[in-house]
Each structure stands twice: as structure tokens, then as C-alpha cells.
């Protein structure tokens, strides 16, 4: 009788452990565990995303400076595929999407070179508006990876 009780107790514990293992295994998303991180997609097209505060009364100056300063410089960069400019009237925000052939080419551009172009952009804007500061505050910068 004692042997049967031990056997039943062992069987109950075994079933409990088995149930726990099955439940835990469903808690993990196995395909995501095997997924490659986005940083490994250095050879895939990437989109640079920038959001700026652009008040309505100076929108034309912003567009002009983008066309005169950033457009020619970007066009000369290896890996640059094009860009799109959007403006949200209600939020008075600009969205700039810059398409790059891949992240490696985009990130190979020295920040010192980008800073020189940004300074030229700001000088252009300040001169056009006769102000001491750049009125276009950077709200967000990030990247979007093209999905298959």
C-alpha cells in the first residue's frame, strides 16, 4: 500500500513538472529567439527619420534652406537614394525621410562633415529670418528598416 502511495505521489509530481514545462515553453516566442537583430541588416535599405518644429510663418524659409543646403550635399553622398519632405499644418512639424542604400554607407559619413552642413543650413536660415537662433528645433531622429 505504501509503495502505491509513493508511486501515485511520484506520478503526480511528474505530471505537475511536465505541465509546468509545457506552460513555460509556450511563454517563449521561439522564432524571435532565433531572429537576427536589426543591427545585422547593414546591407539592407534604411530610412533616416527626422522631425523638426517648423512654424507656419517660416515654413518657406525652411523649405528653401533644405533645397539650397541639404539637397545638394545629400545628392553627393555615396548611398543616398532620395528623400521626402512632409509638413503637418496642425502640429507645425516637418517630417524628413532620407532613403539610404544601406546603414553602413549612411553611418560612414563623418559627423564632423554633417555638422559643417548643419551649420551652413542654420546660418542660411538665421540670415533669411534675421534672427540669432535656428528656429527649427529637432524633435526626433531615428531610423526605419525596410520590411520584407
CSV table of N, CA and C in Angstrom, one decimal:
chain,number,residue,atom,x,y,z
A,1,UNK,N,0.8,-1.2,0.0
A,1,UNK,CA,0.0,0.0,0.0
A,1,UNK,C,0.9,1.3,0.0
A,2,UNK,N,1.9,1.2,0.8
A,2,UNK,CA,2.8,2.4,0.9
A,2,UNK,C,3.5,2.6,-0.4
A,3,UNK,N,3.9,1.5,-1.1
A,3,UNK,CA,4.5,1.6,-2.4
A,3,UNK,C,3.6,2.2,-3.4
A,4,UNK,N,2.3,1.9,-3.4
A,4,UNK,CA,1.3,2.5,-4.3
A,4,UNK,C,1.2,4.0,-4.0
A,5,UNK,N,1.2,4.4,-2.8
A,5,UNK,CA,1.1,5.8,-2.4
A,5,UNK,C,2.3,6.6,-2.9
A,6,UNK,N,3.5,6.0,-2.8
A,6,UNK,CA,4.7,6.6,-3.3
A,6,UNK,C,4.7,6.7,-4.8
A,7,UNK,N,4.2,5.7,-5.5
A,7,UNK,CA,4.1,5.7,-6.9
A,7,UNK,C,3.1,6.7,-7.4
A,8,UNK,N,2.0,6.8,-6.7
A,8,UNK,CA,1.0,7.8,-7.1
A,8,UNK,C,1.5,9.2,-6.9
A,9,UNK,N,2.2,9.4,-5.7
A,9,UNK,CA,2.8,10.7,-5.4
A,9,UNK,C,3.8,11.1,-6.4
A,10,UNK,N,4.7,10.2,-6.8
A,10,UNK,CA,5.7,10.4,-7.8
A,10,UNK,C,5.1,10.8,-9.2
A,11,UNK,N,4.0,10.0,-9.6
A,11,UNK,CA,3.3,10.3,-10.8
A,11,UNK,C,2.7,11.7,-10.8
A,12,UNK,N,2.1,12.1,-9.7
A,12,UNK,CA,1.5,13.4,-9.6
A,12,UNK,C,2.6,14.5,-9.7
A,13,UNK,N,3.7,14.3,-9.1
A,13,UNK,CA,4.8,15.3,-9.2
A,13,UNK,C,5.3,15.4,-10.6
A,14,UNK,N,5.5,14.2,-11.2
A,14,UNK,CA,6.0,14.2,-12.6
A,14,UNK,C,5.0,14.9,-13.5
A,15,UNK,N,3.7,14.7,-13.4
A,15,UNK,CA,2.7,15.4,-14.2
A,15,UNK,C,2.7,16.9,-14.0
A,16,UNK,N,2.9,17.3,-12.7
A,16,UNK,CA,3.0,18.7,-12.4
A,16,UNK,C,4.2,19.4,-13.0
A,17,UNK,N,5.3,18.7,-12.9
A,17,UNK,CA,6.5,19.2,-13.6
A,17,UNK,C,6.4,19.3,-15.1
A,18,UNK,N,5.8,18.3,-15.7
A,18,UNK,CA,5.6,18.2,-17.1
A,18,UNK,C,4.6,19.3,-17.6
A,19,UNK,N,3.6,19.6,-16.8
A,19,UNK,CA,2.6,20.6,-17.1
A,19,UNK,C,3.3,22.0,-17.0
A,20,UNK,N,4.1,22.2,-16.0
A,20,UNK,CA,4.9,23.5,-15.8
A,20,UNK,C,5.8,23.7,-17.0
A,21,UNK,N,6.5,22.6,-17.4
A,21,UNK,CA,7.4,22.8,-18.6
A,21,UNK,C,6.7,23.1,-19.9
A,22,UNK,N,5.6,22.5,-20.1
A,22,UNK,CA,4.8,22.8,-21.3
A,22,UNK,C,4.3,24.2,-21.3
A,23,UNK,N,3.8,24.7,-20.1
A,23,UNK,CA,3.3,26.1,-20.0
A,23,UNK,C,4.5,27.0,-20.2
A,24,UNK,N,5.6,26.8,-19.6
A,24,UNK,CA,6.8,27.7,-19.7
A,24,UNK,C,7.3,27.7,-21.2
A,25,UNK,N,7.2,26.6,-21.9
A,25,UNK,CA,7.7,26.6,-23.2
A,25,UNK,C,6.9,27.4,-24.1
A,26,UNK,N,5.6,27.6,-23.8
A,26,UNK,CA,4.7,28.5,-24.6
A,26,UNK,C,4.9,29.9,-24.3
A,27,UNK,N,5.6,30.2,-23.2
A,27,UNK,CA,5.9,31.6,-22.9
A,27,UNK,C,7.0,32.2,-23.7
A,28,UNK,N,7.7,31.4,-24.4
A,28,UNK,CA,8.8,31.9,-25.2
A,28,UNK,C,8.4,31.9,-26.7
A,29,UNK,N,8.7,33.0,-27.3
A,29,UNK,CA,8.4,33.1,-28.8
A,29,UNK,C,9.7,32.6,-29.5
A,30,UNK,N,9.7,31.3,-29.8
A,30,UNK,CA,10.9,30.6,-30.3
A,30,UNK,C,11.4,31.3,-31.6
A,31,UNK,N,10.6,31.7,-32.6
A,31,UNK,CA,11.1,32.3,-33.8
A,31,UNK,C,11.9,33.6,-33.4
A,32,UNK,N,11.4,34.4,-32.4
A,32,UNK,CA,12.1,35.6,-32.1
A,32,UNK,C,13.4,35.3,-31.4
A,33,UNK,N,13.6,34.2,-30.7
A,33,UNK,CA,14.8,33.9,-30.1
A,33,UNK,C,15.9,33.6,-31.2
A,34,UNK,N,15.5,33.1,-32.3
A,34,UNK,CA,16.4,32.8,-33.4
A,34,UNK,C,16.6,34.0,-34.4
A,35,UNK,N,15.8,35.1,-34.2
A,35,UNK,CA,15.9,36.2,-35.1
A,35,UNK,C,17.2,36.9,-35.0
A,36,UNK,N,17.6,37.5,-36.1
A,36,UNK,CA,18.8,38.3,-36.2
A,36,UNK,C,18.4,39.7,-35.8
A,37,UNK,N,19.3,40.3,-35.0
A,37,UNK,CA,19.0,41.7,-34.6
A,37,UNK,C,19.1,42.6,-35.8
A,38,UNK,N,18.3,43.8,-35.7
A,38,UNK,CA,18.3,44.7,-36.8
A,38,UNK,C,19.7,45.3,-37.1
A,39,UNK,N,20.6,45.3,-36.2
A,39,UNK,CA,21.9,45.8,-36.5
A,39,UNK,C,22.7,45.0,-37.5
A,40,UNK,N,22.2,43.7,-37.7
A,40,UNK,CA,22.9,42.8,-38.6
A,40,UNK,C,22.4,43.1,-40.0
A,41,UNK,N,21.5,44.0,-40.2
A,41,UNK,CA,21.0,44.3,-41.6
A,41,UNK,C,21.7,45.5,-42.1
A,42,UNK,N,23.0,45.4,-42.1
A,42,UNK,CA,23.8,46.6,-42.6
A,42,UNK,C,23.7,46.7,-44.1
A,43,UNK,N,23.4,45.6,-44.8
A,43,UNK,CA,23.3,45.7,-46.2
A,43,UNK,C,21.9,46.0,-46.8
A,44,UNK,N,20.9,46.2,-45.9
A,44,UNK,CA,19.6,46.5,-46.3
A,44,UNK,C,19.3,48.0,-46.3
A,45,UNK,N,18.4,48.4,-47.2
A,45,UNK,CA,18.0,49.8,-47.3
A,45,UNK,C,17.5,50.3,-45.9
A,46,UNK,N,17.8,51.5,-45.6
A,46,UNK,CA,17.4,52.1,-44.3
A,46,UNK,C,16.9,53.5,-44.6
A,47,UNK,N,16.0,54.0,-43.8
A,47,UNK,CA,15.4,55.3,-43.9
A,47,UNK,C,15.7,56.1,-42.7
A,48,UNK,N,16.4,57.2,-42.8
A,48,UNK,CA,16.6,58.1,-41.7
A,48,UNK,C,15.4,59.0,-41.5
A,49,UNK,N,14.9,59.1,-40.3
A,49,UNK,CA,13.7,59.8,-40.0
A,49,UNK,C,14.1,61.0,-39.1
A,50,UNK,N,13.7,62.2,-39.5
A,50,UNK,CA,13.9,63.4,-38.7
A,50,UNK,C,12.6,64.2,-38.6
A,51,UNK,N,12.3,64.7,-37.4
A,51,UNK,CA,11.2,65.5,-37.1
A,51,UNK,C,11.7,66.8,-36.5
A,52,UNK,N,11.1,67.9,-37.1
A,52,UNK,CA,11.5,69.3,-36.7
A,52,UNK,C,10.3,70.1,-36.4
A,53,UNK,N,10.4,71.0,-35.5
A,53,UNK,CA,9.4,72.0,-35.2
A,53,UNK,C,9.6,73.1,-36.3
A,54,UNK,N,8.6,73.3,-37.2
A,54,UNK,CA,8.6,74.3,-38.2
A,54,UNK,C,7.4,75.1,-38.2
A,55,UNK,N,7.4,76.3,-37.6
A,55,UNK,CA,6.3,77.2,-37.5
A,55,UNK,C,5.8,77.6,-38.9
A,56,UNK,N,4.5,77.8,-39.0
A,56,UNK,CA,3.9,78.0,-40.3
A,56,UNK,C,4.5,79.3,-41.0
A,57,UNK,N,4.8,80.3,-40.2
A,57,UNK,CA,5.2,81.6,-40.8
A,57,UNK,C,6.7,81.5,-41.3
A,58,UNK,N,7.4,80.5,-41.0
A,58,UNK,CA,8.8,80.3,-41.5
A,58,UNK,C,9.0,79.1,-42.4
A,59,UNK,N,7.9,78.4,-42.7
A,59,UNK,CA,7.9,77.2,-43.5
A,59,UNK,C,8.6,77.4,-44.8
A,60,UNK,N,8.4,78.5,-45.5
A,60,UNK,CA,9.0,78.7,-46.8
A,60,UNK,C,10.5,78.9,-46.7
A,61,UNK,N,11.0,79.5,-45.6
A,61,UNK,CA,12.4,79.6,-45.3
A,61,UNK,C,13.1,78.2,-45.1
A,62,UNK,N,12.3,77.4,-44.3
A,62,UNK,CA,12.8,76.1,-44.1
A,62,UNK,C,13.0,75.3,-45.4
A,63,UNK,N,11.9,75.3,-46.2
A,63,UNK,CA,12.0,74.6,-47.5
A,63,UNK,C,13.1,75.1,-48.4
A,64,UNK,N,13.3,76.4,-48.4
A,64,UNK,CA,14.3,77.0,-49.3
A,64,UNK,C,15.7,76.5,-48.8
A,65,UNK,N,15.9,76.6,-47.5
A,65,UNK,CA,17.2,76.1,-46.9
A,65,UNK,C,17.5,74.7,-47.1
A,66,UNK,N,16.4,73.9,-47.0
A,66,UNK,CA,16.6,72.4,-47.3
A,66,UNK,C,17.0,72.2,-48.7
A,67,UNK,N,16.4,73.0,-49.7
A,67,UNK,CA,16.7,72.8,-51.1
A,67,UNK,C,18.1,73.3,-51.4
A,68,UNK,N,18.5,74.5,-50.8
A,68,UNK,CA,19.8,75.1,-51.1
A,68,UNK,C,21.0,74.4,-50.5
A,69,UNK,N,20.8,73.9,-49.2
A,69,UNK,CA,21.9,73.4,-48.5
A,69,UNK,C,21.9,71.9,-48.4
A,70,UNK,N,20.9,71.3,-47.9
A,70,UNK,CA,20.9,69.9,-47.7
A,70,UNK,C,20.8,69.0,-49.0
A,71,UNK,N,19.9,69.5,-49.9
A,71,UNK,CA,19.7,68.7,-51.1
A,71,UNK,C,21.0,68.4,-51.9
A,72,UNK,N,21.7,69.5,-52.2
A,72,UNK,CA,23.0,69.3,-53.0
A,72,UNK,C,24.0,68.4,-52.2
A,73,UNK,N,24.1,68.6,-50.9
A,73,UNK,CA,25.1,67.8,-50.2
A,73,UNK,C,24.7,66.4,-50.1
A,74,UNK,N,23.4,66.1,-49.8
A,74,UNK,CA,23.0,64.7,-49.7
A,74,UNK,C,23.1,64.0,-51.1
A,75,UNK,N,22.8,64.7,-52.2
A,75,UNK,CA,22.9,64.2,-53.5
A,75,UNK,C,24.4,63.7,-53.8
A,76,UNK,N,25.3,64.3,-53.2
A,76,UNK,CA,26.7,64.0,-53.4
A,76,UNK,C,27.2,62.8,-52.6
A,77,UNK,N,26.4,62.3,-51.6
A,77,UNK,CA,26.8,61.3,-50.7
A,77,UNK,C,26.6,59.9,-51.3
A,78,UNK,N,27.6,59.1,-51.1
A,78,UNK,CA,27.5,57.7,-51.6
A,78,UNK,C,26.4,57.0,-50.8
A,79,UNK,N,25.5,56.3,-51.5
A,79,UNK,CA,24.5,55.5,-50.8
A,79,UNK,C,23.2,56.3,-50.6
A,80,UNK,N,23.2,57.6,-51.0
A,80,UNK,CA,21.9,58.4,-50.9
A,80,UNK,C,21.0,58.0,-52.0
A,81,UNK,N,19.7,57.7,-51.7
A,81,UNK,CA,18.8,57.3,-52.7
A,81,UNK,C,17.7,58.3,-52.9
A,82,UNK,N,17.5,59.2,-52.1
A,82,UNK,CA,16.5,60.2,-52.2
A,82,UNK,C,15.9,60.6,-50.9
A,83,UNK,N,15.0,61.6,-50.9
A,83,UNK,CA,14.3,61.9,-49.6
A,83,UNK,C,13.0,62.5,-49.9
A,84,UNK,N,12.2,62.6,-48.8
A,84,UNK,CA,10.8,63.2,-48.9
A,84,UNK,C,10.7,64.1,-47.8
A,85,UNK,N,10.0,65.2,-48.0
A,85,UNK,CA,9.7,66.2,-47.0
A,85,UNK,C,8.2,66.3,-46.8
A,86,UNK,N,7.8,66.3,-45.6
A,86,UNK,CA,6.4,66.5,-45.2
A,86,UNK,C,6.2,67.6,-44.2
A,87,UNK,N,5.1,68.2,-44.2
A,87,UNK,CA,4.8,69.2,-43.2
A,87,UNK,C,3.4,69.0,-42.6
A,88,UNK,N,3.3,69.0,-41.3
A,88,UNK,CA,2.0,68.8,-40.7
A,88,UNK,C,1.5,70.2,-40.2
A,89,UNK,N,0.5,70.7,-40.8
A,89,UNK,CA,-0.1,72.0,-40.6
A,89,UNK,C,-0.5,72.2,-39.1
A,90,UNK,N,-1.2,71.2,-38.6
A,90,UNK,CA,-1.8,71.3,-37.3
A,90,UNK,C,-0.7,71.3,-36.2
A,91,UNK,N,0.3,70.4,-36.3
A,91,UNK,CA,1.3,70.3,-35.3
A,91,UNK,C,2.5,71.3,-35.6
A,92,UNK,N,2.5,71.9,-36.8
A,92,UNK,CA,3.6,72.7,-37.3
A,92,UNK,C,4.9,72.0,-37.2
A,93,UNK,N,4.9,70.7,-37.7
A,93,UNK,CA,6.1,69.9,-37.6
A,93,UNK,C,6.4,69.4,-39.0
A,94,UNK,N,7.7,69.3,-39.3
A,94,UNK,CA,8.2,68.7,-40.5
A,94,UNK,C,8.7,67.3,-40.3
A,95,UNK,N,8.5,66.4,-41.3
A,95,UNK,CA,9.0,65.1,-41.2
A,95,UNK,C,9.9,64.9,-42.5
A,96,UNK,N,11.1,64.5,-42.2
A,96,UNK,CA,12.1,64.3,-43.3
A,96,UNK,C,12.4,62.9,-43.3
A,97,UNK,N,12.2,62.2,-44.5
A,97,UNK,CA,12.6,60.8,-44.6
A,97,UNK,C,13.7,60.7,-45.7
A,98,UNK,N,14.9,60.3,-45.3
A,98,UNK,CA,16.0,60.2,-46.2
A,98,UNK,C,16.3,58.7,-46.4
A,99,UNK,N,16.3,58.3,-47.7
A,99,UNK,CA,16.5,56.9,-48.0
A,99,UNK,C,18.0,56.7,-48.3
A,100,UNK,N,18.5,55.6,-47.7
A,100,UNK,CA,19.9,55.3,-47.8
A,100,UNK,C,20.0,53.8,-48.4
A,101,UNK,N,21.0,53.6,-49.2
A,101,UNK,CA,21.2,52.3,-49.8
A,101,UNK,C,21.3,51.2,-48.7
A,102,UNK,N,22.1,51.6,-47.7
A,102,UNK,CA,22.3,50.7,-46.5
A,102,UNK,C,22.8,51.5,-45.3
A,103,UNK,N,22.7,50.9,-44.2
A,103,UNK,CA,23.1,51.6,-42.9
A,103,UNK,C,24.6,51.8,-42.9
A,104,UNK,N,25.4,50.9,-43.4
A,104,UNK,CA,26.8,51.0,-43.4
A,104,UNK,C,27.3,52.3,-44.1
A,105,UNK,N,26.7,52.5,-45.3
A,105,UNK,CA,27.1,53.7,-46.1
A,105,UNK,C,26.6,55.0,-45.4
A,106,UNK,N,25.4,55.0,-44.9
A,106,UNK,CA,24.9,56.1,-44.1
A,106,UNK,C,25.8,56.5,-42.9
A,107,UNK,N,26.1,55.5,-42.1
A,107,UNK,CA,26.8,55.7,-40.9
A,107,UNK,C,28.3,56.0,-41.1
A,108,UNK,N,28.8,55.8,-42.4
A,108,UNK,CA,30.2,56.0,-42.7
A,108,UNK,C,30.5,57.5,-42.9
A,109,UNK,N,29.4,58.3,-43.0
A,109,UNK,CA,29.6,59.7,-43.2
A,109,UNK,C,30.0,60.3,-41.9
A,110,UNK,N,31.2,61.0,-41.9
A,110,UNK,CA,31.7,61.6,-40.6
A,110,UNK,C,30.8,62.7,-40.1
A,111,UNK,N,30.5,62.6,-38.7
A,111,UNK,CA,29.7,63.6,-38.1
A,111,UNK,C,30.2,65.0,-38.2
A,112,UNK,N,31.5,65.1,-38.3
A,112,UNK,CA,32.1,66.4,-38.5
A,112,UNK,C,31.6,67.1,-39.8
A,113,UNK,N,31.5,66.2,-40.8
A,113,UNK,CA,31.0,66.7,-42.1
A,113,UNK,C,29.5,67.1,-42.1
A,114,UNK,N,28.7,66.3,-41.4
A,114,UNK,CA,27.3,66.6,-41.2
A,114,UNK,C,27.2,67.9,-40.4
A,115,UNK,N,28.0,68.1,-39.4
A,115,UNK,CA,27.9,69.3,-38.6
A,115,UNK,C,28.2,70.5,-39.4
A,116,UNK,N,29.2,70.5,-40.3
A,116,UNK,CA,29.5,71.6,-41.1
A,116,UNK,C,28.3,72.0,-42.0
A,117,UNK,N,27.6,71.0,-42.6
A,117,UNK,CA,26.5,71.2,-43.4
A,117,UNK,C,25.3,71.8,-42.6
A,118,UNK,N,25.1,71.2,-41.4
A,118,UNK,CA,24.1,71.7,-40.5
A,118,UNK,C,24.4,73.2,-40.1
A,119,UNK,N,25.6,73.5,-39.9
A,119,UNK,CA,25.9,74.9,-39.6
A,119,UNK,C,25.6,75.9,-40.7
A,120,UNK,N,25.9,75.4,-42.0
A,120,UNK,CA,25.6,76.2,-43.2
A,120,UNK,C,24.1,76.4,-43.3
A,121,UNK,N,23.3,75.3,-43.0
A,121,UNK,CA,21.9,75.4,-43.0
A,121,UNK,C,21.4,76.4,-42.0
A,122,UNK,N,21.9,76.3,-40.8
A,122,UNK,CA,21.4,77.3,-39.7
A,122,UNK,C,21.8,78.7,-40.1
A,123,UNK,N,23.0,78.9,-40.6
A,123,UNK,CA,23.5,80.3,-41.0
A,123,UNK,C,22.5,80.8,-42.1
A,124,UNK,N,22.2,80.0,-43.0
A,124,UNK,CA,21.3,80.4,-44.1
A,124,UNK,C,19.9,80.8,-43.5
A,125,UNK,N,19.4,80.0,-42.6
A,125,UNK,CA,18.1,80.3,-42.0
A,125,UNK,C,18.1,81.6,-41.2
A,126,UNK,N,19.1,81.7,-40.4
A,126,UNK,CA,19.3,82.9,-39.5
A,126,UNK,C,19.4,84.2,-40.3
A,127,UNK,N,20.1,84.1,-41.4
A,127,UNK,CA,20.3,85.3,-42.3
A,127,UNK,C,19.0,85.6,-43.0
A,128,UNK,N,18.3,84.6,-43.4
A,128,UNK,CA,17.0,84.8,-44.1
A,128,UNK,C,15.9,85.4,-43.2
A,129,UNK,N,16.0,85.0,-41.9
A,129,UNK,CA,15.0,85.5,-41.0
A,129,UNK,C,15.5,86.6,-40.1
A,130,UNK,N,16.7,86.9,-40.2
A,130,UNK,CA,17.4,88.0,-39.4
A,130,UNK,C,17.1,87.7,-37.9
A,131,UNK,N,17.5,86.5,-37.5
A,131,UNK,CA,17.4,86.0,-36.1
A,131,UNK,C,18.7,85.5,-35.6
A,132,UNK,N,18.9,85.4,-34.3
A,132,UNK,CA,20.1,84.9,-33.8
A,132,UNK,C,20.2,83.4,-33.6
A,133,UNK,N,19.0,82.7,-33.6
A,133,UNK,CA,19.0,81.3,-33.3
A,133,UNK,C,18.2,80.6,-34.4
A,134,UNK,N,18.6,79.3,-34.6
A,134,UNK,CA,17.9,78.4,-35.6
A,134,UNK,C,16.5,78.2,-35.0
A,135,UNK,N,15.4,78.5,-35.7
A,135,UNK,CA,14.1,78.3,-35.2
A,135,UNK,C,13.5,76.9,-35.3
A,136,UNK,N,14.3,76.1,-36.0
A,136,UNK,CA,13.8,74.7,-36.3
A,136,UNK,C,14.4,73.7,-35.3
A,137,UNK,N,13.6,73.5,-34.2
A,137,UNK,CA,14.1,72.6,-33.2
A,137,UNK,C,13.9,71.1,-33.6
A,138,UNK,N,15.0,70.3,-33.5
A,138,UNK,CA,15.0,68.9,-33.8
A,138,UNK,C,14.2,68.2,-32.7
A,139,UNK,N,13.1,67.6,-33.0
A,139,UNK,CA,12.2,66.9,-32.1
A,139,UNK,C,12.6,65.4,-32.0
A,140,UNK,N,12.9,64.8,-33.1
A,140,UNK,CA,13.2,63.3,-33.1
A,140,UNK,C,14.1,63.0,-34.2
A,141,UNK,N,15.0,62.0,-34.0
A,141,UNK,CA,15.8,61.5,-35.0
A,141,UNK,C,15.9,60.0,-34.8
A,142,UNK,N,15.7,59.2,-35.9
A,142,UNK,CA,15.7,57.8,-35.8
A,142,UNK,C,15.9,57.1,-37.1
A,143,UNK,N,15.6,55.8,-37.2
A,143,UNK,CA,15.8,55.1,-38.5
A,143,UNK,C,14.7,54.1,-38.6
A,144,UNK,N,14.3,53.8,-39.8
A,144,UNK,CA,13.3,52.8,-40.1
A,144,UNK,C,14.0,51.8,-41.1
A,145,UNK,N,13.7,50.5,-40.7
A,145,UNK,CA,14.3,49.5,-41.6
A,145,UNK,C,13.2,49.0,-42.5
A,146,UNK,N,13.5,48.8,-43.7
A,146,UNK,CA,12.5,48.3,-44.7
A,146,UNK,C,12.1,46.9,-44.3
A,147,UNK,N,10.9,46.6,-44.3
A,147,UNK,CA,10.4,45.3,-44.0
A,147,UNK,C,10.1,44.5,-45.3
A,148,UNK,N,10.3,43.2,-45.3
A,148,UNK,CA,10.1,42.4,-46.5
A,148,UNK,C,8.7,42.2,-46.8
